[in-house]
Amino acid sequence: MNGSGTHGSTGADAFDGPEDEGASSERPGEEARRRGRRRRLTVLGAVAAAWLAAGLAVVWLDWPVTAEADRPHAGGEWEPIQAAPLADRVGTGTVWAGDRLVVWGGRAPTGEAGAEPFTDGAVWSPSGEWSAMAEPPADLVLAPGGFARWTGQEVLFGPVVDPGDDLDASSDGGLLAYDPAGDSWREVDLDGERLTAGGADAPAYAAVMTGGELILGHPAAVTVDDGAPGVVAVDPQDGALRHLAPGPYAPAGEQRDDGIEDGSDPPDAGADADADADTGDQDTSDTSDADAEGTDAGPVGEVRLVPAPDRVVAVVADGTETWVLALGSGEWRQTEPPPVTGDDRYATVVAAGGRLLFLDETAPHAYDIAADQWRELEPPPAEAEPHGLGHHFRWTGEAALAPGRAYHPADDTWTELPGPPLAEGEKLTDPYVSWSGAALVVFGGPRTVCQPEAERCEAPAATPETLAGWVYVG
């Protein structure tokens, strides 16, 4: 599923944070937002004038809650992103790059080993036009389970490998940087190290760009030289790479409290080490992962990395563990146990300043990172629509926005919004979802039609990505 990231079998979500930052006069939705602000100011001015004319003082502390129609992102519209001029594929690297959408790589949607990798890509601008990307150096390709992240100047793609390598087997890969403004590429020298590139069925990378560094997590081996699961930080300018404490990626048999920065006893301190390492998880660059059975690696399933101010938070897929990484020291601490757990609960999490919002259907909670405290939130008024997008929340600075709904932490309320214009019964699996700074971007992901009586509805493995999408402006 889902920030900048990869789609299809490599995952897609695009759990975007700082990599979505960027300024452009072409951002979709800015004019609509200005009109909305002017409309709200006009309404507020008229109301205040009427009250004053009646001799009534305006007590601002008692100002009523914003009307539903004037809630942030209410009354918006979906505008189409036309199909990219690319051949059918799965596993693209997709990311919103400041003022445009970059889509690169992938492989043929055969559903079989040895599928042809692609080296081409395309860039979409809010004017509605697509342009072809320059070919990368040495015809390198994005490995399965790879990632795409925006630094503010360049898009980082990795691991990248030689197309002659067996992409269905483990190998070693590098890092490419693409400048969308200049349509140019460069190879990033990882300080003499190489990223581990797993096969087609290997777990995907968890990747976030924050604090000027690319933070990578992997449950098998992050770099070939290290050969162990863990976390690294990469400087995208010079490729300097540092290994951080593994935190939630620590292999079984090692103490899961290694690297805890506050010196406090972890939960169940003194218990058998194996009992402290029985679950874990990995966030994919955008989110697909192995649910590997066994105990030779700590994470079982996915871990999602979420950027927060001066921190990176790791959330285990089933919600049993949450870890906080201090970027300066590179040390982890495990949080107070979450009050609610459940399969794939990590999929709903979004960072809102110094808090994490877990916006699942039945028991949403907020976690205060500095205070290490949890609290309950108001549940949504209705279940998400079956289009498969209602859990892809992105923080806009005012609300946690997903296709069809928004959560407002200021007053713990929800707003129902228009859903994407899919046909009845249609569903997208693991699309890329991002907040551009002015609009919600939804792109890609295999599309399938769900039967009304079906309990689960997922696109078959060989279903190509829908290389089109929408922006929600409002």
Short mmCIF file of C-alpha atoms in Angstrom, two decimals, residues 13-469:
data_model
loop_
_atom_site.label_atom_id
_atom_site.label_comp_id
_atom_site.label_asym_id
_atom_site.label_seq_id
_atom_site.Cartn_x
_atom_site.Cartn_y
_atom_site.Cartn_z
CA ASP A 13 1.73 3.93 -0.54
CA ALA A 14 3.29 6.28 -0.48
CA PHE A 15 3.35 7.23 3.06
CA ASP A 16 4.69 10.61 2.27
CA GLY A 17 6.09 13.08 4.68
CA PRO A 18 8.72 15.72 4.06
CA GLU A 19 9.43 14.29 0.63
CA ASP A 20 6.22 15.97 -0.52
CA GLU A 21 7.49 19.44 0.31
CA GLY A 22 8.13 21.86 -2.51
CA ALA A 23 6.83 25.16 -3.80
CA SER A 24 5.36 25.85 -7.18
CA SER A 25 2.85 28.28 -8.60
CA GLU A 26 1.51 25.36 -10.62
CA ARG A 27 0.40 23.24 -7.67
CA PRO A 28 -3.03 21.81 -8.40
CA GLY A 29 -5.76 23.37 -6.28
CA GLU A 30 -4.07 26.55 -5.08
CA GLU A 31 -6.51 28.86 -6.83
CA ALA A 32 -9.46 26.84 -5.50
CA ARG A 33 -8.07 27.08 -1.98
CA ARG A 34 -7.67 30.88 -2.31
CA ARG A 35 -11.26 31.19 -3.49
CA GLY A 36 -12.37 29.10 -0.51
CA ARG A 37 -10.44 31.30 1.91
CA ARG A 38 -11.91 34.48 0.40
CA ARG A 39 -15.41 33.00 0.62
CA ARG A 40 -14.95 32.08 4.29
CA LEU A 41 -13.51 35.50 5.15
CA THR A 42 -16.45 37.21 3.42
CA VAL A 43 -18.95 35.07 5.36
CA LEU A 44 -17.18 35.68 8.69
CA GLY A 45 -17.01 39.43 8.01
CA ALA A 46 -20.72 39.60 7.25
CA VAL A 47 -21.60 37.67 10.40
CA ALA A 48 -19.38 39.86 12.61
CA ALA A 49 -20.84 43.05 11.10
CA ALA A 50 -24.39 41.85 11.76
CA TRP A 51 -23.59 41.02 15.38
CA LEU A 52 -21.93 44.38 15.98
CA ALA A 53 -24.86 46.22 14.37
CA ALA A 54 -27.14 44.50 16.86
CA GLY A 55 -24.94 45.71 19.74
CA LEU A 56 -23.60 42.26 20.49
CA ALA A 57 -19.94 41.70 21.35
CA VAL A 58 -18.17 38.89 19.54
CA VAL A 59 -16.67 36.55 22.10
CA TRP A 60 -14.01 34.75 20.03
CA LEU A 61 -13.38 32.04 22.57
CA ASP A 62 -17.01 31.00 22.13
CA TRP A 63 -16.90 31.05 18.35
CA PRO A 64 -18.90 28.08 17.08
CA VAL A 65 -17.29 25.10 15.39
CA THR A 66 -16.75 25.64 11.68
CA ALA A 67 -19.78 24.74 9.61
CA GLU A 68 -19.54 21.42 7.79
CA ALA A 69 -19.50 23.09 4.37
CA ASP A 70 -16.52 25.22 5.40
CA ARG A 71 -14.46 22.44 6.96
CA PRO A 72 -10.98 22.05 5.48
CA HIS A 73 -11.15 20.07 2.22
CA ALA A 74 -14.97 19.94 2.15
CA GLY A 75 -16.71 20.65 -1.15
CA GLY A 76 -13.73 19.63 -3.25
CA GLU A 77 -13.72 18.02 -6.68
CA TRP A 78 -11.79 15.21 -8.34
CA GLU A 79 -9.87 16.12 -11.48
CA PRO A 80 -8.39 13.42 -13.74
CA ILE A 81 -4.75 12.56 -14.38
CA GLN A 82 -4.78 11.10 -17.88
CA ALA A 83 -3.00 7.80 -18.53
CA ALA A 84 0.78 7.94 -18.73
CA PRO A 85 2.32 7.13 -22.15
CA LEU A 86 3.93 3.94 -20.84
CA ALA A 87 3.51 0.23 -21.58
CA ASP A 88 1.53 -1.89 -19.09
CA ARG A 89 3.63 -2.73 -16.04
CA VAL A 90 3.72 -3.38 -12.29
CA GLY A 91 6.13 -2.23 -9.61
CA THR A 92 6.76 1.34 -10.74
CA GLY A 93 8.60 3.86 -8.61
CA THR A 94 6.16 6.77 -8.19
CA VAL A 95 6.49 9.97 -6.20
CA TRP A 96 5.16 13.53 -6.08
CA ALA A 97 8.22 15.72 -6.71
CA GLY A 98 7.36 19.23 -5.54
CA ASP A 99 5.26 20.35 -8.48
CA ARG A 100 4.97 17.24 -10.67
CA LEU A 101 4.44 13.47 -10.57
CA VAL A 102 7.34 11.17 -11.49
CA VAL A 103 6.69 7.56 -12.59
CA TRP A 104 9.63 5.33 -13.50
CA GLY A 105 10.59 1.70 -14.06
CA GLY A 106 8.63 -1.41 -13.20
CA ARG A 107 8.40 -4.72 -15.01
CA ALA A 108 6.06 -6.50 -17.37
CA PRO A 109 2.84 -7.74 -15.69
CA THR A 110 3.30 -11.43 -16.48
CA GLY A 111 2.95 -12.70 -12.93
CA GLU A 112 5.90 -15.01 -13.67
CA ALA A 113 9.62 -15.10 -12.94
CA GLY A 114 11.90 -13.36 -15.39
CA ALA A 115 9.46 -10.56 -16.30
CA GLU A 116 11.02 -7.87 -18.48
CA PRO A 117 12.16 -4.79 -16.52
CA PHE A 118 11.57 -1.29 -17.88
CA THR A 119 14.05 1.58 -17.88
CA ASP A 120 11.65 4.27 -19.13
CA GLY A 121 9.41 6.64 -17.23
CA ALA A 122 7.29 9.76 -17.54
CA VAL A 123 6.63 13.01 -15.66
CA TRP A 124 3.15 14.59 -15.26
CA SER A 125 2.65 18.28 -14.62
CA PRO A 126 -0.54 19.95 -13.33
CA SER A 127 -1.02 21.39 -16.82
CA GLY A 128 -2.15 17.86 -17.69
CA GLU A 129 0.78 16.96 -19.92
CA TRP A 130 3.14 14.00 -19.72
CA SER A 131 6.79 14.15 -20.81
CA ALA A 132 9.23 11.27 -21.26
CA MET A 133 12.13 10.87 -18.83
CA ALA A 134 15.73 10.59 -19.98
CA GLU A 135 17.18 7.09 -19.86
CA PRO A 136 19.06 6.32 -16.61
CA PRO A 137 22.83 5.67 -16.50
CA ALA A 138 23.92 2.25 -17.73
CA ASP A 139 20.27 1.33 -18.29
CA LEU A 140 19.87 0.50 -14.59
CA VAL A 141 16.45 -0.73 -13.44
CA LEU A 142 14.49 -0.54 -10.19
CA ALA A 143 14.69 -3.80 -8.26
CA PRO A 144 11.52 -5.48 -6.95
CA GLY A 145 10.62 -4.06 -3.54
CA GLY A 146 12.37 -0.80 -4.35
CA PHE A 147 11.43 2.75 -3.39
CA ALA A 148 11.11 6.28 -4.75
CA ARG A 149 11.56 9.28 -2.45
CA TRP A 150 11.66 13.05 -3.03
CA THR A 151 14.46 14.99 -1.33
CA GLY A 152 13.22 18.45 -2.24
CA GLN A 153 15.58 18.64 -5.23
CA GLU A 154 15.85 15.10 -6.60
CA VAL A 155 14.01 11.79 -6.65
CA LEU A 156 15.94 8.88 -5.12
CA PHE A 157 15.32 5.44 -6.63
CA GLY A 158 16.73 2.26 -5.13
CA PRO A 159 17.90 -0.35 -5.04
CA VAL A 160 18.78 -0.12 -8.73
CA VAL A 161 20.42 -3.08 -10.44
CA ASP A 162 21.78 -4.12 -13.80
CA PRO A 163 18.95 -5.39 -16.06
CA GLY A 164 21.10 -8.43 -16.80
CA ASP A 165 20.91 -9.51 -13.13
CA ASP A 166 18.44 -12.17 -12.08
CA LEU A 167 15.73 -9.95 -10.56
CA ASP A 168 14.10 -12.98 -8.97
CA ALA A 169 17.17 -13.67 -6.84
CA SER A 170 18.99 -11.67 -4.18
CA SER A 171 21.72 -9.36 -5.43
CA ASP A 172 23.28 -6.00 -4.60
CA GLY A 173 22.13 -2.63 -5.86
CA GLY A 174 22.84 1.05 -5.85
CA LEU A 175 21.01 4.37 -5.61
CA LEU A 176 20.03 6.73 -8.43
CA ALA A 177 19.08 10.39 -8.15
CA TYR A 178 16.83 11.99 -10.78
CA ASP A 179 16.45 15.75 -11.22
CA PRO A 180 12.98 16.36 -12.73
CA ALA A 181 13.71 20.03 -13.47
CA GLY A 182 16.76 19.20 -15.57
CA ASP A 183 15.63 15.72 -16.69
CA SER A 184 19.01 14.35 -15.62
CA TRP A 185 20.35 11.43 -13.60
CA ARG A 186 23.33 10.73 -11.37
CA GLU A 187 24.54 7.68 -9.50
CA VAL A 188 24.92 8.08 -5.73
CA ASP A 189 28.07 6.44 -4.34
CA LEU A 190 26.99 4.83 -1.08
CA ASP A 191 30.30 5.36 0.64
CA GLY A 192 31.58 2.08 -0.79
CA GLU A 193 28.55 0.02 0.30
CA ARG A 194 25.74 -1.56 -1.70
CA LEU A 195 22.05 -1.97 -0.89
CA THR A 196 20.72 -5.50 -0.67
CA ALA A 197 18.30 -6.12 -3.54
CA GLY A 198 15.97 -9.00 -2.76
CA GLY A 199 14.19 -11.16 -5.29
CA ALA A 200 10.66 -10.68 -6.56
CA ASP A 201 9.19 -12.32 -3.45
CA ALA A 202 11.45 -10.59 -0.94
CA PRO A 203 10.24 -7.96 1.53
CA ALA A 204 10.20 -4.40 0.26
CA TYR A 205 12.14 -1.52 1.75
CA ALA A 206 10.72 0.90 4.29
CA ALA A 207 11.96 4.33 3.25
CA VAL A 208 11.37 7.90 4.41
CA MET A 209 13.13 11.16 3.64
CA THR A 210 13.46 13.37 6.70
CA GLY A 211 16.02 15.66 8.32
CA GLY A 212 17.98 15.76 5.07
CA GLU A 213 18.62 12.00 5.17
CA LEU A 214 17.11 8.95 3.53
CA ILE A 215 16.19 6.45 6.27
CA LEU A 216 15.97 2.85 5.05
CA GLY A 217 14.77 -0.22 6.94
CA HIS A 218 14.75 -3.83 5.81
CA PRO A 219 13.98 -7.12 7.61
CA ALA A 220 16.55 -9.18 5.70
CA ALA A 221 19.70 -7.12 5.05
CA VAL A 222 19.91 -3.42 4.32
CA THR A 223 23.42 -3.49 2.88
CA VAL A 224 25.45 -6.31 1.44
CA ASP A 225 28.49 -5.50 3.60
CA ASP A 226 26.49 -5.58 6.84
CA GLY A 227 24.41 -8.61 5.88
CA ALA A 228 21.89 -8.15 8.70
CA PRO A 229 18.41 -6.66 9.03
CA GLY A 230 18.33 -3.13 10.29
CA VAL A 231 18.23 0.57 9.53
CA VAL A 232 20.63 2.92 7.73
CA ALA A 233 20.71 6.67 7.11
CA VAL A 234 22.00 7.94 3.76
CA ASP A 235 23.06 11.48 2.87
CA PRO A 236 21.66 11.88 -0.66
CA GLN A 237 24.25 14.50 -1.61
CA ASP A 238 27.45 12.53 -1.05
CA GLY A 239 26.10 9.04 -0.33
CA ALA A 240 27.60 8.89 3.17
CA LEU A 241 25.91 5.94 4.89
CA ARG A 242 25.67 5.19 8.60
CA HIS A 243 24.24 2.10 10.26
CA LEU A 244 21.74 2.82 13.03
CA ALA A 245 20.52 0.61 15.83
CA PRO A 246 18.16 -2.03 14.38
CA GLY A 247 15.28 -1.32 16.80
CA PRO A 248 12.23 -3.25 15.55
CA TYR A 249 14.38 -5.04 12.95
CA ALA A 250 16.62 -6.75 15.51
CA PRO A 251 16.99 -10.46 14.69
CA ALA A 252 15.45 -13.04 16.98
CA GLY A 253 17.83 -14.09 19.70
CA GLU A 254 19.06 -10.52 20.23
CA GLN A 255 17.61 -8.27 22.91
CA ARG A 256 14.94 -6.08 21.31
CA ASP A 257 15.80 -3.33 23.82
CA ASP A 258 19.31 -2.82 22.38
CA GLY A 259 19.73 0.83 21.51
CA ILE A 260 16.87 2.13 23.69
CA GLU A 261 17.92 5.68 24.45
CA ASP A 262 16.18 6.54 27.71
CA GLY A 263 17.62 3.75 29.82
CA SER A 264 14.23 2.60 31.04
CA ASP A 265 13.33 -1.05 31.27
CA PRO A 266 11.52 -2.29 28.19
CA PRO A 267 8.24 -4.16 28.49
CA ASP A 268 8.77 -7.63 29.98
CA ALA A 269 12.38 -6.84 30.93
CA GLY A 270 14.14 -9.92 32.23
CA ALA A 271 11.97 -12.29 30.25
CA ASP A 272 13.44 -14.68 27.73
CA ALA A 273 15.00 -12.78 24.84
CA ASP A 274 12.97 -14.73 22.32
CA ALA A 275 9.77 -13.54 23.95
CA ASP A 276 10.82 -9.95 23.27
CA ALA A 277 11.51 -10.61 19.59
CA ASP A 278 8.60 -12.66 18.38
CA THR A 279 7.01 -10.02 16.18
CA GLY A 280 8.15 -7.17 14.07
CA ASP A 281 7.48 -5.68 10.77
CA GLN A 282 8.63 -3.79 7.84
CA ASP A 283 7.24 -0.85 5.92
CA THR A 284 7.80 -1.03 2.31
CA SER A 285 8.82 1.89 0.39
CA ASP A 286 5.44 1.79 -0.16
CA THR A 287 4.48 -1.10 1.47
CA SER A 288 4.42 -4.66 0.44
CA ASP A 289 6.17 -7.12 2.57
CA ALA A 290 6.84 -10.66 3.46
CA ASP A 291 4.83 -12.35 6.15
CA ALA A 292 7.67 -14.78 6.62
CA GLU A 293 7.24 -17.44 9.24
CA GLY A 294 10.13 -18.36 11.47
CA THR A 295 12.40 -16.75 14.00
CA ASP A 296 15.64 -15.98 12.14
CA ALA A 297 14.60 -12.39 11.50
CA GLY A 298 12.85 -10.09 13.93
CA PRO A 299 10.17 -8.48 11.78
CA VAL A 300 7.33 -10.74 10.67
CA GLY A 301 5.27 -8.82 8.14
CA GLU A 302 5.62 -5.11 7.51
CA VAL A 303 7.05 -2.21 9.46
CA ARG A 304 5.98 1.24 8.43
CA LEU A 305 8.37 4.14 8.89
CA VAL A 306 6.65 7.48 9.50
CA PRO A 307 8.60 10.77 9.60
CA ALA A 308 7.88 13.14 12.49
CA PRO A 309 9.76 16.23 13.77
CA ASP A 310 13.32 15.12 14.66
CA ARG A 311 12.08 11.55 14.82
CA VAL A 312 11.15 8.54 12.73
CA VAL A 313 8.44 6.25 14.09
CA ALA A 314 8.24 2.56 13.20
CA VAL A 315 4.84 0.90 13.43
CA VAL A 316 4.50 -2.87 13.28
CA ALA A 317 1.80 -4.18 10.97
CA ASP A 318 -0.38 -5.83 13.60
CA GLY A 319 -0.14 -2.80 15.88
CA THR A 320 1.62 -4.65 18.71
CA GLU A 321 4.73 -2.46 18.72
CA THR A 322 5.60 1.17 18.08
CA TRP A 323 9.21 2.41 18.11
CA VAL A 324 10.66 5.94 18.01
CA LEU A 325 14.05 6.68 16.40
CA ALA A 326 15.96 9.80 17.49
CA LEU A 327 17.65 11.01 14.31
CA GLY A 328 20.55 12.69 16.09
CA SER A 329 21.69 9.72 18.15
CA GLY A 330 20.42 6.96 15.88
CA GLU A 331 18.90 5.20 18.90
CA TRP A 332 15.45 3.67 19.27
CA ARG A 333 13.02 3.48 22.17
CA GLN A 334 9.95 1.31 22.34
CA THR A 335 6.78 3.17 23.28
CA GLU A 336 4.16 2.37 25.84
CA PRO A 337 2.14 -0.57 24.50
CA PRO A 338 -0.60 0.52 22.10
CA PRO A 339 -4.07 0.24 23.66
CA VAL A 340 -5.45 -1.51 20.57
CA THR A 341 -3.86 -3.96 18.16
CA GLY A 342 -5.06 -5.54 14.95
CA ASP A 343 -3.93 -6.78 11.57
CA ASP A 344 -2.69 -4.05 9.24
CA ARG A 345 -3.44 -1.30 11.75
CA TYR A 346 -0.22 0.36 10.67
CA ALA A 347 -1.84 1.12 7.31
CA THR A 348 -3.94 3.94 8.77
CA VAL A 349 -1.23 5.83 10.64
CA VAL A 350 -0.33 9.41 9.77
CA ALA A 351 1.97 11.89 11.50
CA ALA A 352 0.36 15.17 12.57
CA GLY A 353 3.19 17.24 13.98
CA GLY A 354 4.34 15.63 17.20
CA ARG A 355 1.47 13.12 17.25
CA LEU A 356 0.66 9.94 15.38
CA LEU A 357 -2.95 9.33 14.38
CA PHE A 358 -4.07 5.71 14.03
CA LEU A 359 -7.32 6.16 12.12
CA ASP A 360 -8.71 2.66 11.81
CA GLU A 361 -12.43 1.99 11.62
CA THR A 362 -13.34 0.84 15.09
CA ALA A 363 -10.81 2.14 17.64
CA PRO A 364 -8.79 5.14 16.44
CA HIS A 365 -6.11 6.47 18.78
CA ALA A 366 -3.54 9.26 18.93
CA TYR A 367 0.01 8.84 20.24
CA ASP A 368 1.89 11.84 21.67
CA ILE A 369 5.55 11.17 20.84
CA ALA A 370 7.11 13.49 23.44
CA ALA A 371 4.79 12.48 26.29
CA ASP A 372 4.75 8.76 25.32
CA GLN A 373 0.98 8.70 25.86
CA TRP A 374 -1.99 7.29 23.98
CA ARG A 375 -5.56 8.55 23.92
CA GLU A 376 -8.77 7.47 22.24
CA LEU A 377 -10.23 9.34 19.28
CA GLU A 378 -13.74 9.60 17.92
CA PRO A 379 -14.38 6.73 15.49
CA PRO A 380 -15.43 7.59 11.93
CA PRO A 381 -19.20 7.89 11.43
CA ALA A 382 -19.27 5.21 8.75
CA GLU A 383 -17.09 2.51 7.24
CA ALA A 384 -14.81 3.45 4.39
CA GLU A 385 -16.20 3.06 0.91
CA PRO A 386 -15.26 -0.20 -0.86
CA HIS A 387 -13.00 1.58 -3.37
CA GLY A 388 -10.03 0.61 -1.20
CA LEU A 389 -8.72 4.14 -0.61
CA GLY A 390 -10.41 5.29 2.59
CA HIS A 391 -7.45 4.31 4.79
CA HIS A 392 -4.78 6.16 2.79
CA PHE A 393 -4.54 9.20 5.07
CA ARG A 394 -2.16 12.09 4.39
CA TRP A 395 -1.57 15.05 6.69
CA THR A 396 -2.38 18.41 5.08
CA GLY A 397 -1.44 20.70 7.96
CA GLU A 398 -5.11 21.02 8.93
CA ALA A 399 -6.53 17.52 8.73
CA ALA A 400 -5.77 13.88 7.99
CA LEU A 401 -7.20 13.53 4.49
CA ALA A 402 -8.06 10.33 2.64
CA PRO A 403 -10.19 9.77 -0.44
CA GLY A 404 -13.78 10.12 0.81
CA ARG A 405 -13.11 11.33 4.36
CA ALA A 406 -11.12 13.66 6.58
CA TYR A 407 -10.29 13.65 10.30
CA HIS A 408 -9.86 16.96 12.17
CA PRO A 409 -7.74 16.54 15.32
CA ALA A 410 -8.41 20.09 16.56
CA ASP A 411 -11.94 19.10 17.61
CA ASP A 412 -11.83 15.29 17.17
CA THR A 413 -14.37 15.22 14.35
CA TRP A 414 -14.78 13.66 10.91
CA THR A 415 -16.03 14.96 7.57
CA GLU A 416 -17.39 12.79 4.79
CA LEU A 417 -16.04 13.83 1.38
CA PRO A 418 -16.65 12.81 -2.24
CA GLY A 419 -14.98 9.55 -3.15
CA PRO A 420 -12.90 9.09 -6.31
CA PRO A 421 -14.90 8.66 -9.54
CA LEU A 422 -14.56 4.89 -9.83
CA ALA A 423 -17.30 2.80 -11.39
CA GLU A 424 -19.57 0.89 -9.02
CA GLY A 425 -17.75 -2.09 -7.56
CA GLU A 426 -14.32 -0.97 -8.74
CA LYS A 427 -11.41 -1.02 -6.33
CA LEU A 428 -7.78 0.13 -6.50
CA THR A 429 -5.11 -1.97 -4.80
CA ASP A 430 -2.11 -0.16 -3.35
CA PRO A 431 -2.24 3.08 -5.33
CA TYR A 432 0.21 5.89 -4.73
CA VAL A 433 -1.41 8.58 -2.54
CA SER A 434 0.24 11.87 -1.64
CA TRP A 435 -0.54 15.39 -0.45
CA SER A 436 0.96 17.84 -2.94
CA GLY A 437 0.63 20.86 -0.69
CA ALA A 438 -2.66 21.88 -2.30
CA ALA A 439 -4.36 18.68 -3.49
CA LEU A 440 -4.60 14.96 -2.75
CA VAL A 441 -2.92 12.93 -5.51
CA VAL A 442 -4.08 9.36 -6.23
CA PHE A 443 -2.26 7.44 -8.96
CA GLY A 444 -1.74 3.91 -10.21
CA GLY A 445 -2.48 0.63 -8.52
CA PRO A 446 -4.16 -2.35 -10.18
CA ARG A 447 -7.89 -1.86 -10.68
CA THR A 448 -10.38 -4.66 -10.21
CA VAL A 449 -14.15 -5.12 -9.93
CA CYS A 450 -15.42 -6.54 -6.64
CA GLN A 451 -18.47 -8.77 -6.37
CA PRO A 452 -21.00 -7.56 -3.78
CA GLU A 453 -20.89 -10.82 -1.83
CA ALA A 454 -17.08 -11.11 -1.76
CA GLU A 455 -15.49 -10.77 1.69
CA ARG A 456 -12.14 -9.75 0.16
CA CYS A 457 -11.39 -8.26 -3.20
CA GLU A 458 -7.83 -8.01 -4.51
CA ALA A 459 -6.52 -7.67 -8.04
CA PRO A 460 -4.75 -10.78 -9.44
CA ALA A 461 -0.96 -10.64 -9.33
CA ALA A 462 -0.62 -10.16 -13.10
CA THR A 463 -3.03 -7.18 -13.20
CA PRO A 464 -1.13 -4.17 -14.57
CA GLU A 465 -1.14 -0.88 -12.75
CA THR A 466 -3.66 1.74 -13.73
CA LEU A 467 -1.21 4.34 -15.01
CA ALA A 468 -3.71 7.13 -14.44
CA GLY A 469 -5.40 8.78 -11.48
#
